[in-house]
PDB file of C-alpha atoms in Angstrom:
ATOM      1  CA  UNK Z   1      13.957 -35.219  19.069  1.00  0.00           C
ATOM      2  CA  UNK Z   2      16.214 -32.944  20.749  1.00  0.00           C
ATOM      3  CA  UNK Z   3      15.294 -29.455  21.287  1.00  0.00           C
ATOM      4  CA  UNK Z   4      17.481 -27.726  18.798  1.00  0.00           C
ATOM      5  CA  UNK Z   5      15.885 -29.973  16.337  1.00  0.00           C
ATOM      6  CA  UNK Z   6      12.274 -29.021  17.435  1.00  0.00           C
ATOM      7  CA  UNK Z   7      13.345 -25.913  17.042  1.00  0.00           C
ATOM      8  CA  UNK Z   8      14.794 -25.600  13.768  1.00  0.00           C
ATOM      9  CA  UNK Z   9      11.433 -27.537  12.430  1.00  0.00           C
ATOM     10  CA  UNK Z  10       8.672 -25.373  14.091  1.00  0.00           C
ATOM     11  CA  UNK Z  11      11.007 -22.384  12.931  1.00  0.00           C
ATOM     12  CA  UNK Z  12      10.313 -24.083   9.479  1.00  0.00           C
ATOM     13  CA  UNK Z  13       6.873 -24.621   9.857  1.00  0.00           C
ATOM     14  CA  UNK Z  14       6.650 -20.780  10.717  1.00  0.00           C
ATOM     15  CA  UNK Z  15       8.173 -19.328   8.200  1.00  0.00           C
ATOM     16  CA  UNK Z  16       6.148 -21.756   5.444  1.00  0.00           C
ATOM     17  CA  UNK Z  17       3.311 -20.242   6.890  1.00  0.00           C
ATOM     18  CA  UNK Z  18       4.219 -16.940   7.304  1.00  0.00           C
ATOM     19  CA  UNK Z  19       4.870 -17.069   3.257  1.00  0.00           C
ATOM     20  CA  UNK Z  20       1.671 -18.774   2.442  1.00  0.00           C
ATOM     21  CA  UNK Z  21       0.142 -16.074   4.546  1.00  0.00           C
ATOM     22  CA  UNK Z  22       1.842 -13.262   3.041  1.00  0.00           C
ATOM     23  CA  UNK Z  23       1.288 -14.780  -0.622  1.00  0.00           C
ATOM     24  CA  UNK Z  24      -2.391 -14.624   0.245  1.00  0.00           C
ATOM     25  CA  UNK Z  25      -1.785 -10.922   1.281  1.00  0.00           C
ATOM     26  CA  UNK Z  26      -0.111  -9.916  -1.691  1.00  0.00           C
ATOM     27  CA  UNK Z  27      -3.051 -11.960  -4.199  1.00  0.00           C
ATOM     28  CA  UNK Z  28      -5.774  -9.679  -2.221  1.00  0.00           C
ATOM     29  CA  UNK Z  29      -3.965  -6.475  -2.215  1.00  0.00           C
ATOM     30  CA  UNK Z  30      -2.927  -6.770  -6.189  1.00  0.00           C
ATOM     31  CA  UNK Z  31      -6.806  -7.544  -6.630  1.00  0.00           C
ATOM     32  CA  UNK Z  32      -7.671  -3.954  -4.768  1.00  0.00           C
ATOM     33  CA  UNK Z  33      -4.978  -2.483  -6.680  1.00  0.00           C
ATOM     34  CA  UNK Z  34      -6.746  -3.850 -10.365  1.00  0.00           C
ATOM     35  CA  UNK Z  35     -10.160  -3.547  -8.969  1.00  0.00           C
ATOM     36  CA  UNK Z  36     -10.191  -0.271  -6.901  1.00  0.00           C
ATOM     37  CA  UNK Z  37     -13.168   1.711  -7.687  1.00  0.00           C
ATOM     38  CA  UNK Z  38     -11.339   5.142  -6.995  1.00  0.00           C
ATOM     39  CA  UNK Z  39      -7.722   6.483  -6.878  1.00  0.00           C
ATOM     40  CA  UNK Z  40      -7.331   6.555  -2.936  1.00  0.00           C
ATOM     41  CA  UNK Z  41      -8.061   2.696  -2.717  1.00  0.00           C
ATOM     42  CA  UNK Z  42      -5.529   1.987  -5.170  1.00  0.00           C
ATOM     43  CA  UNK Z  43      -2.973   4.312  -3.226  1.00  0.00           C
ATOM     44  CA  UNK Z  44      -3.973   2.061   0.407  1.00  0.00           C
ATOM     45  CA  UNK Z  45      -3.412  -0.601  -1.740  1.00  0.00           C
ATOM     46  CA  UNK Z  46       0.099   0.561  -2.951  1.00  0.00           C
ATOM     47  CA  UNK Z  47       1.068   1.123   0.713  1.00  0.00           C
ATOM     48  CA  UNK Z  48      -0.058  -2.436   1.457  1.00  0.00           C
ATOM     49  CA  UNK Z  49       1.877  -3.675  -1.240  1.00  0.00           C
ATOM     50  CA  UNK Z  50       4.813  -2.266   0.745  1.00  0.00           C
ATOM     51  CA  UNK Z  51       4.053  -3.702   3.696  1.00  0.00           C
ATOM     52  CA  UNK Z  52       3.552  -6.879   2.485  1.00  0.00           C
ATOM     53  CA  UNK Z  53       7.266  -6.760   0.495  1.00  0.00           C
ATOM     54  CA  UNK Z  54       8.950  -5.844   3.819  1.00  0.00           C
ATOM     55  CA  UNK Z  55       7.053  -8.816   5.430  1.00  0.00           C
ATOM     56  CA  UNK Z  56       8.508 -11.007   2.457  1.00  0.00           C
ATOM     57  CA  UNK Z  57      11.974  -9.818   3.332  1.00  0.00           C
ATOM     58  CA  UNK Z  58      11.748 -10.250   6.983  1.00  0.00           C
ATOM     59  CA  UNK Z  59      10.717 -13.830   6.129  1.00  0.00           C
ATOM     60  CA  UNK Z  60      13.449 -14.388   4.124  1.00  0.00           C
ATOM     61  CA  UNK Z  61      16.063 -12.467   6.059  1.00  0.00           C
ATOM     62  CA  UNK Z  62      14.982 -14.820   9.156  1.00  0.00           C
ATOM     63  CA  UNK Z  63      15.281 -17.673   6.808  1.00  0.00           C
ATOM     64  CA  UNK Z  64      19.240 -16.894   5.493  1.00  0.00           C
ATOM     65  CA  UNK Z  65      20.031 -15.318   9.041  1.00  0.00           C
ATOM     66  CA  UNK Z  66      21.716 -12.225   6.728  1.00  0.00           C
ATOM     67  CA  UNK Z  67      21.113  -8.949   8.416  1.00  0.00           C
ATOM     68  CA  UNK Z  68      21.468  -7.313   5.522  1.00  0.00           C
ATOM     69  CA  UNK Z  69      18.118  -8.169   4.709  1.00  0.00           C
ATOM     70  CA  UNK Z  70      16.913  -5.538   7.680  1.00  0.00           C
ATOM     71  CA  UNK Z  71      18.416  -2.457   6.366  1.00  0.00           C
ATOM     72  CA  UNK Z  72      16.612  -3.393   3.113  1.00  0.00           C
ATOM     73  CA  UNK Z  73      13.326  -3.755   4.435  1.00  0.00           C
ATOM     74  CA  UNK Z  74      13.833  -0.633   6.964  1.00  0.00           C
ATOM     75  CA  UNK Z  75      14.920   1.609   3.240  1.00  0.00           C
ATOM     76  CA  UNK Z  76      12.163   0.195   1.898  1.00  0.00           C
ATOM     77  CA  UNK Z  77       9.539   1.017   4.638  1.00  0.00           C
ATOM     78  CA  UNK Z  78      10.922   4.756   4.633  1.00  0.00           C
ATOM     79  CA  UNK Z  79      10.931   4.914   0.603  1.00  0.00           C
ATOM     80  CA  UNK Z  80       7.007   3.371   0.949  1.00  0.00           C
ATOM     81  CA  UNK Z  81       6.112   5.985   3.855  1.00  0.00           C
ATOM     82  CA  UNK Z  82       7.383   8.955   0.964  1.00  0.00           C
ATOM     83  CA  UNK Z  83       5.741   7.167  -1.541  1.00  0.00           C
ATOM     84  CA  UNK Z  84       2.258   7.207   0.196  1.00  0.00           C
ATOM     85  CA  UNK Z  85       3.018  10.985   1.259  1.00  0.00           C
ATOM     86  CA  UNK Z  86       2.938  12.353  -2.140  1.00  0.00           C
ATOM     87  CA  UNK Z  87       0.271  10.784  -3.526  1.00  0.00           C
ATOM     88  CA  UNK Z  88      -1.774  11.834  -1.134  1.00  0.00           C
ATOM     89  CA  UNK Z  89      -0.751  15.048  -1.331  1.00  0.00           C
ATOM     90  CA  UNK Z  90      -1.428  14.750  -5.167  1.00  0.00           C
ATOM     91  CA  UNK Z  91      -4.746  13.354  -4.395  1.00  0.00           C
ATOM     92  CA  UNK Z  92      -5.164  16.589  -1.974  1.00  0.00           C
ATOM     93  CA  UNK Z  93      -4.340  18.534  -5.254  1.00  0.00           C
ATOM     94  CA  UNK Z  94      -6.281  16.991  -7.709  1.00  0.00           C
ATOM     95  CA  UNK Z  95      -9.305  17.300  -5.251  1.00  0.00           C
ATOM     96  CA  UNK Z  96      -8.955  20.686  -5.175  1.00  0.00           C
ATOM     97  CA  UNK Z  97      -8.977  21.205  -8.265  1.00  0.00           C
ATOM     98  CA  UNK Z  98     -12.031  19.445  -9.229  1.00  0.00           C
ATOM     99  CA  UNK Z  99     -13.938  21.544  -6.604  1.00  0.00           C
ATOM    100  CA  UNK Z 100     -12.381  24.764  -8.115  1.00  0.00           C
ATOM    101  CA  UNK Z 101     -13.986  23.369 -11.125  1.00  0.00           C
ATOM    102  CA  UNK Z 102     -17.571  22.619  -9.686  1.00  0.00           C
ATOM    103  CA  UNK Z 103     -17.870  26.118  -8.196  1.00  0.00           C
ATOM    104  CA  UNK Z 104     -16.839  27.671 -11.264  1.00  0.00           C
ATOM    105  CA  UNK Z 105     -19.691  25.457 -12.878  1.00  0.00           C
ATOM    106  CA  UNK Z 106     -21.975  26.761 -10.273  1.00  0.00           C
ATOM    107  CA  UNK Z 107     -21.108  30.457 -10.991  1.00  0.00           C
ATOM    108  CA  UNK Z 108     -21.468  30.304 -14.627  1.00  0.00           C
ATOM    109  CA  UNK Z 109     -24.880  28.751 -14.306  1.00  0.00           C
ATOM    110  CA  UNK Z 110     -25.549  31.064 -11.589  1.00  0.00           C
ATOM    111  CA  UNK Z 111     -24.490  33.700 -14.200  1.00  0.00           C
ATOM    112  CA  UNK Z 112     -26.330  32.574 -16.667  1.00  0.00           C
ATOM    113  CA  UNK Z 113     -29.604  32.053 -14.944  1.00  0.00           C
ATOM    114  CA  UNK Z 114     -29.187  35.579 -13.698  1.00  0.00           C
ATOM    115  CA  UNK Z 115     -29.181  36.554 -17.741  1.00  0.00           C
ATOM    116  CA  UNK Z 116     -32.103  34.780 -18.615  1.00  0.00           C
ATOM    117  CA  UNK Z 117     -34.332  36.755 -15.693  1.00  0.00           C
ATOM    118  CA  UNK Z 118     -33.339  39.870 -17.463  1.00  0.00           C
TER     119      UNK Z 118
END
């Protein structure tokens, strides 16, 4: 076995693991997406899922030796980095909210407590 040949086959082996390994990744992160108990897990678990595709197409760029497949995974990482930005920001909102809501809550029963004393 000559060493271009070694190689080309432990570049094979590595990239069969790599997608086993990624496959995994992508079966435990769509599991967190279904089964995330609140909305912020299921957003980590969207920006996994992004990670995880631009893993897949590094594999497979290395594996067709098209550099193409870089600029795809480098749009992709900046369109996932947006993504995750505003929905946290709309988490930040909706969390808001629901505390304006509790203090108004509190201020109506603290109203209404103050009624029944007089």
């Amino acid at each position: 076995m000559s060493l271009h040949e070694f190689a080309r086959w432990s570049l094979d082996i590595s990239l069969s693991v790599a997608l086993v390994l990624l496959s995994a990744a992508f079966l435990i992160t769509v599991t967190r997406i279904v089964m995330g108990p609140t909305l912020p897990d299921r957003v980590l678990g969207l920006d996994m899922l992004t990670s995880v595709a631009i893993g897949f197409i590094a594999v497979i760029g290395i594996d067709t030796g098209f550099t193409l497949y870089i600029d795809i995974a480098i749009a992709l990482g900046l369109v996932g980095f947006l993504a995750t930005v505003a929905l946290a920001r709309f988490i930040m909102a909706r969390g808001k909210t629901e505390e304006e809501r509790v203090e108004q809550l509190r201020a109506a029963a603290n109203v209404a407590r103050a009624g029944e004393k007089t």
